[in-house]
């Protein structure tokens, strides 16, 4: 699954990641999250994470994430 290893690494090290996310309305938005766990539901793999912009926990589908990068600006406390 695309981005799985990078997210797994970010979870272990407490690092944030940034990426472009394609939502259900086919709109692409830049996101910065602090991943907490990976899980599967039916055919899709998701990442449960704290969304820095919305200030809440959300679930993101890995197949909708593009240009994922580890964010080196700091760790989540």
XYZ file of N, CA and C in Angstrom:
231
model
N 0.852 -1.176 0.000
C 0.000 0.000 0.000
C 0.900 1.241 0.000
N 0.583 2.167 -0.877
C 1.351 3.402 -1.012
C 1.357 4.179 0.306
N 2.504 4.709 0.684
C 2.707 5.541 1.875
C 2.691 4.775 3.204
N 2.465 3.472 3.193
C 2.345 2.701 4.433
C 3.621 2.774 5.269
N 4.765 2.523 4.661
C 6.024 2.499 5.416
C 6.371 3.868 5.985
N 6.145 4.922 5.207
C 6.430 6.273 5.688
C 5.550 6.621 6.890
N 4.282 6.259 6.818
C 3.370 6.528 7.927
C 3.728 5.690 9.153
N 4.099 4.450 8.928
C 4.520 3.583 10.025
C 5.734 4.182 10.755
N 6.677 4.693 9.980
C 7.865 5.336 10.551
C 7.472 6.588 11.348
N 6.578 7.411 10.794
C 6.134 8.631 11.473
C 5.428 8.303 12.792
N 4.658 7.232 12.810
C 3.980 6.810 14.050
C 5.014 6.421 15.104
N 6.008 5.635 14.720
C 7.029 5.176 15.667
C 7.867 6.317 16.215
N 8.132 7.336 15.400
C 9.017 8.430 15.810
C 8.258 9.662 16.297
N 6.934 9.658 16.181
C 6.136 10.797 16.632
C 6.187 11.996 15.719
N 6.587 11.793 14.471
C 6.722 12.901 13.533
C 5.426 13.164 12.774
N 5.274 14.416 12.363
C 4.149 14.804 11.518
C 4.468 14.461 10.068
N 3.439 14.386 9.248
C 3.609 14.224 7.809
C 2.743 15.268 7.098
N 3.160 15.631 5.893
C 2.366 16.517 5.057
C 2.055 15.783 3.762
N 0.938 16.131 3.139
C 0.540 15.488 1.894
C -0.621 16.262 1.281
N -0.948 15.919 0.047
C -2.141 16.437 -0.610
C -3.191 15.342 -0.513
N -4.396 15.700 -0.096
C -5.463 14.720 0.130
C -6.645 15.007 -0.776
N -7.086 13.985 -1.486
C -8.236 14.086 -2.377
C -9.470 13.636 -1.598
N -10.374 14.586 -1.306
C -11.560 14.234 -0.511
C -12.654 13.618 -1.383
N -13.789 13.303 -0.774
C -14.887 12.654 -1.510
C -15.419 13.511 -2.653
N -15.315 14.822 -2.508
C -15.791 15.757 -3.550
C -14.752 15.972 -4.641
N -13.666 15.203 -4.597
C -12.571 15.282 -5.574
C -11.799 16.594 -5.486
N -11.829 17.223 -4.301
C -11.047 18.424 -4.062
C -9.750 18.014 -3.377
N -8.632 18.569 -3.845
C -7.345 18.226 -3.257
C -6.905 19.358 -2.330
N -6.562 18.996 -1.089
C -6.147 19.974 -0.089
C -4.853 19.518 0.562
N -4.028 20.501 0.919
C -2.784 20.204 1.621
C -3.115 19.924 3.087
N -2.519 18.875 3.653
C -2.778 18.472 5.041
C -1.471 18.291 5.795
N -1.528 18.541 7.084
C -0.432 18.228 8.007
C -1.071 17.484 9.168
N -0.611 16.253 9.390
C -1.204 15.407 10.419
C -0.121 14.777 11.280
N -0.552 14.292 12.452
C 0.294 13.512 13.336
C -0.304 12.112 13.398
N 0.228 11.172 12.591
C -0.342 9.822 12.536
C -0.228 9.078 13.855
N -1.288 8.326 14.195
C -1.313 7.556 15.444
C -1.412 6.058 15.210
N -2.197 5.629 14.208
C -2.278 4.192 13.925
C -2.802 3.975 12.508
N -2.498 2.793 11.973
C -2.965 2.369 10.654
C -3.957 1.242 10.848
N -5.002 1.226 10.038
C -5.990 0.149 10.144
C -6.677 -0.063 8.797
N -7.281 -1.242 8.665
C -8.023 -1.583 7.439
C -9.508 -1.625 7.739
N -10.279 -1.155 6.781
C -11.733 -1.281 6.837
C -12.171 -1.660 5.425
N -12.752 -2.826 5.322
C -13.106 -3.408 4.018
C -11.866 -3.453 3.141
N -11.888 -2.837 1.954
C -10.749 -2.920 1.040
C -9.739 -1.800 1.226
N -10.017 -0.818 2.059
C -9.163 0.366 2.173
C -8.313 0.341 3.447
N -7.135 0.961 3.367
C -6.274 1.153 4.519
C -6.360 2.619 4.923
N -6.483 2.850 6.233
C -6.662 4.191 6.772
C -5.564 4.520 7.773
N -5.387 5.816 7.987
C -4.501 6.315 9.019
C -5.326 7.169 9.971
N -5.342 6.784 11.238
C -5.989 7.602 12.280
C -4.942 8.606 12.725
N -5.288 9.905 12.703
C -4.291 10.927 12.965
C -4.919 12.197 13.515
N -4.078 12.991 14.183
C -4.511 14.304 14.635
C -4.269 15.283 13.498
N -5.330 15.942 13.051
C -5.270 16.910 11.956
C -4.919 18.276 12.546
N -3.758 18.809 12.188
C -3.282 20.068 12.757
C -4.188 21.248 12.404
N -4.760 21.257 11.219
C -5.610 22.369 10.793
C -6.961 22.350 11.499
N -7.582 21.199 11.580
C -8.904 21.091 12.203
C -8.864 20.907 13.714
N -7.679 20.604 14.237
C -7.495 20.411 15.683
C -8.372 19.292 16.238
N -8.425 18.181 15.483
C -9.198 17.023 15.926
C -8.648 15.766 15.263
N -9.034 14.612 15.814
C -8.631 13.336 15.232
C -9.537 13.001 14.059
N -8.922 12.489 12.982
C -9.647 12.128 11.775
C -9.032 10.853 11.197
N -9.734 10.251 10.252
C -9.218 9.077 9.538
C -9.012 9.461 8.077
N -7.864 9.076 7.530
C -7.502 9.389 6.150
C -7.212 8.106 5.391
N -7.786 7.988 4.208
C -7.514 6.824 3.351
C -6.151 6.982 2.699
N -5.328 5.950 2.777
C -3.989 6.022 2.206
C -4.011 6.189 0.694
N -4.994 5.592 0.019
C -5.033 5.698 -1.442
C -5.457 7.087 -1.933
N -5.829 7.981 -1.028
C -6.176 9.363 -1.390
C -5.062 10.349 -1.036
N -3.955 9.843 -0.496
C -2.814 10.687 -0.118
C -1.811 10.743 -1.270
N -1.378 11.958 -1.608
C -0.376 12.161 -2.657
C 0.751 13.037 -2.123
N 1.958 12.779 -2.622
C 3.130 13.590 -2.278
C 3.382 13.634 -0.770
N 3.276 12.489 -0.103
C 3.480 12.412 1.338
C 4.950 12.609 1.681
N 5.202 13.450 2.700
C 6.563 13.712 3.167
C 6.561 13.782 4.683
N 7.650 13.295 5.280
C 7.836 13.461 6.722
C 8.100 14.940 6.959
N 7.414 15.517 7.944
C 7.570 16.932 8.273
C 8.630 17.048 9.364
N 9.717 17.690 9.060
C 10.847 17.766 9.999
C 10.753 18.967 10.948
N 9.612 19.657 10.969
C 9.476 20.849 11.816
C 9.315 20.520 13.294
N 9.072 19.303 13.637
C 8.936 18.972 15.053
C 8.022 17.797 15.276
N 7.928 17.428 16.542
C 7.125 16.280 16.928
C 5.909 16.732 17.713
N 4.903 15.874 17.700
C 3.678 16.141 18.446
C 3.912 15.841 19.918
N 3.438 16.684 20.768
C 3.625 16.491 22.206
C 2.424 15.786 22.790
